[in-house]
């Protein structure tokens, strides 16, 4: 899973900062990151990160890249607006919380509520993701949030989802025989309260796991082309074979109404 | 089955002798109460549609219209009140949750009406606020436990004190009254503008609610407290950056513990833009923040926001006043909040289930006393500012709230009344004739933000003058000396439990 950062960040002539995170508090670490950005660094490598929270919170700049070696703590890249963050190992809870734009690439697993209320940008997780992934994701105009989990996900996937794309591949779960992925790649209550966007699940799905607000359909050609485009980058990051992933068909989940609770009230 | 009788709450009376058939009422009523019949040249009224907002009454050039309660609709008794009967009939027909607007209208005990203030006589002098300095200025935010002050000698050999303690970010208010959270969506942009302008002019703050910050309100953003609620609508880095302070909305007095949804039909282009969601989709605010299931989680959101804004602005938390409010507030302080806003059972709303609004929560008076007392006992009162909300009607209520222990007070309904609201409680219909709780351009243009700002500003001025008068009478010239100064209050007709909870003596008891 580990590989050289030069390959990952394509470090060329851009000014790069290396920050040793060992024994630093999150506050000091974030200050150092902001200072490096202020000094014109566009690429930052954080060494020995060990559970520091809030890394990259509220950072802006589409050309900023941060490579995290170690395990970052909760709320990584919350409110982030543009930068790309690569995590070489696992990530914890709340990555990309209310993120507006940017990219988070996690080479391990991620914890709960990944992409909570994210409005734009992409989160690629090679391994599994915890509960409530993509909860209340929403799209707006040209902002279109995407989460792809290579492994499995916990309960309440895409709860309250209002827009964007959530993909669960289940590769790591049953990679010896991807044509017969187990229905257990998602937890219970998938898409509860969903009222927008699309969830794509690779392989089979046990319908008793679905929330009341979603329906099943085969993905259209357009859906597949959207998926393929994002999968291309996903596979590039994790050195996976896209064609092989696409050999197994996908199930599309969509909300049957944009107004799930329209008839609850008396006016 | 016989058709159930239609129920009307109000009766529209028209004096035919005075009516000149100008049809202003016909054109202006958003509820289509008035119609003109050209054949008979008469203007008629359908009382069943009337919500009692009195807009036509105010507009009628000949004062021909009178709106009054309809007295003879239903036989009621001490237990079965008219409202209960009406509600059941409505629910039997629709099968839905009843909605309402504004604050709790039930006859719960109003503690403000059982409190009286003190005044100086002989033993200490009262102060004349018109001629002597009187300060209402307050600072909201976390105060350090101690101030490290060092004496230094300047080069010229003079003594100079240097404060070494880093003071956390503070909001400076010229008057201890803020405009509470009312989103663009629940109220019109002109109403938002009126309050925002008044807040800027008067040196206080307004609150965006959870609906995002409209670009027309950017000029007033330096005096805006922006909300981060469970739906995260309109929340992005720019929104956080423009604001003066951030308020995490956990709960609201009118609907503690439940989420909210702005129905899709109200998500117009402008609303869609500020909330950052597509036009016509429901804006669902989940009941909890799904990244907050504990005080520890709350701490994470507080610090995620502080990190995102580089510790430059206060981050507070708003909760509804519920049974356990004091320990919860204590947890919030320990989680790092710079201010805690507490909204009592009489807190208003644009839309809430009637059953929740009327039955859930506790009065703000008891909540202020409980929280202030608890934080003092734990020695952490200085770490947080307490903003009280929920039904403050007058400067006396504000003064009593501060004497009970609040730092400042949020006003909502009072501010809207200053803009023209007649408290008809039909905000949820989106048909506000006064141009406040509506997005219909035909209705919103009735509210001129310049005049609205003037009226809201006048209210702040009037209340601040009155507060100074009351303070002067007590011999207090700085509002800070009034905060939590419960000796300035006495209770009238409260029992011993109530006295204990409020931390007050009964009227007649000396110091």
CSV table of C-alpha atoms in Angstrom, one decimal, chain A residues 26-27 30 34 53-54 57-58 60 74-75 78-79 81 97-98 100 113 116-117 119 132 135-136 138-141 159-160 193 195 258-262 264-267, chain B residues 90 94 96-99 231-238 240-241 261 263-265 272-273 276-278 282 284 286 290-291 293 299-300 303-305 307-308 310-311 428:
chain,number,residue,atom,x,y,z
A,26,UNK,CA,-3.1,19.8,16.0
A,27,UNK,CA,-3.0,23.5,16.6
A,30,UNK,CA,-2.2,23.4,11.4
A,34,UNK,CA,-0.8,27.5,7.1
A,53,UNK,CA,-7.4,16.3,14.3
A,54,UNK,CA,-8.6,19.0,12.0
A,57,UNK,CA,-9.7,22.4,8.0
A,58,UNK,CA,-11.0,25.4,6.0
A,60,UNK,CA,-8.4,26.9,0.3
A,74,UNK,CA,-11.0,13.2,13.1
A,75,UNK,CA,-12.4,15.9,11.0
A,78,UNK,CA,-13.5,19.7,7.3
A,79,UNK,CA,-14.9,22.8,5.4
A,81,UNK,CA,-12.4,24.3,-0.3
A,97,UNK,CA,-17.0,17.2,6.8
A,98,UNK,CA,-19.0,19.9,5.0
A,100,UNK,CA,-16.9,22.3,-0.6
A,113,UNK,CA,-19.5,10.0,8.6
A,116,UNK,CA,-20.8,14.5,6.1
A,117,UNK,CA,-22.8,17.2,4.3
A,119,UNK,CA,-21.2,19.8,-1.2
A,132,UNK,CA,-23.2,6.9,7.7
A,135,UNK,CA,-24.7,11.4,5.1
A,136,UNK,CA,-26.6,14.5,3.8
A,138,UNK,CA,-25.7,17.5,-1.5
A,139,UNK,CA,-24.9,18.8,-5.0
A,140,UNK,CA,-25.3,22.4,-6.1
A,141,UNK,CA,-24.8,23.8,-9.6
A,159,UNK,CA,-28.6,8.8,4.8
A,160,UNK,CA,-30.5,12.0,4.0
A,193,UNK,CA,-34.2,9.6,4.0
A,195,UNK,CA,-34.0,12.6,-1.5
A,258,UNK,CA,-37.6,14.7,-3.9
A,259,UNK,CA,-40.2,15.3,-1.2
A,260,UNK,CA,-40.2,12.3,1.1
A,261,UNK,CA,-42.0,14.1,3.9
A,262,UNK,CA,-44.2,16.4,1.9
A,264,UNK,CA,-46.8,14.6,6.8
A,265,UNK,CA,-48.3,18.1,7.6
A,266,UNK,CA,-51.7,19.6,7.8
A,267,UNK,CA,-51.8,23.2,6.5
B,90,UNK,CA,-58.5,19.7,11.1
B,94,UNK,CA,-56.1,15.8,6.8
B,96,UNK,CA,-51.3,15.4,9.3
B,97,UNK,CA,-49.2,17.0,11.9
B,98,UNK,CA,-50.5,20.5,12.7
B,99,UNK,CA,-48.1,23.3,12.0
B,231,UNK,CA,-28.3,20.5,7.4
B,232,UNK,CA,-25.2,22.6,6.9
B,233,UNK,CA,-27.1,24.7,4.4
B,234,UNK,CA,-25.1,27.5,2.9
B,235,UNK,CA,-22.1,26.6,5.0
B,236,UNK,CA,-18.8,27.0,3.3
B,237,UNK,CA,-15.4,28.5,4.0
B,238,UNK,CA,-16.5,31.9,2.7
B,240,UNK,CA,-17.5,31.3,8.0
B,241,UNK,CA,-14.9,33.8,7.0
B,261,UNK,CA,-37.7,21.0,6.7
B,263,UNK,CA,-40.6,22.4,1.8
B,264,UNK,CA,-39.4,22.2,-1.8
B,265,UNK,CA,-41.9,24.7,-3.1
B,272,UNK,CA,-31.5,27.9,-3.5
B,273,UNK,CA,-28.6,30.2,-4.0
B,276,UNK,CA,-26.7,26.0,-1.9
B,277,UNK,CA,-29.2,23.3,-2.8
B,278,UNK,CA,-31.1,22.8,-6.1
B,282,UNK,CA,-36.8,19.8,0.3
B,284,UNK,CA,-34.1,18.7,5.4
B,286,UNK,CA,-31.9,16.3,10.5
B,290,UNK,CA,-24.9,13.4,12.8
B,291,UNK,CA,-21.4,14.3,13.7
B,293,UNK,CA,-23.6,12.4,19.4
B,299,UNK,CA,-16.0,19.8,21.0
B,300,UNK,CA,-14.8,18.4,17.7
B,303,UNK,CA,-12.7,23.1,17.2
B,304,UNK,CA,-13.1,22.2,13.6
B,305,UNK,CA,-14.8,25.6,13.1
B,307,UNK,CA,-9.4,25.8,13.2
B,308,UNK,CA,-11.2,26.6,10.0
B,310,UNK,CA,-8.0,30.3,12.7
B,311,UNK,CA,-9.3,31.2,16.2
B,428,UNK,CA,-45.6,28.7,8.0
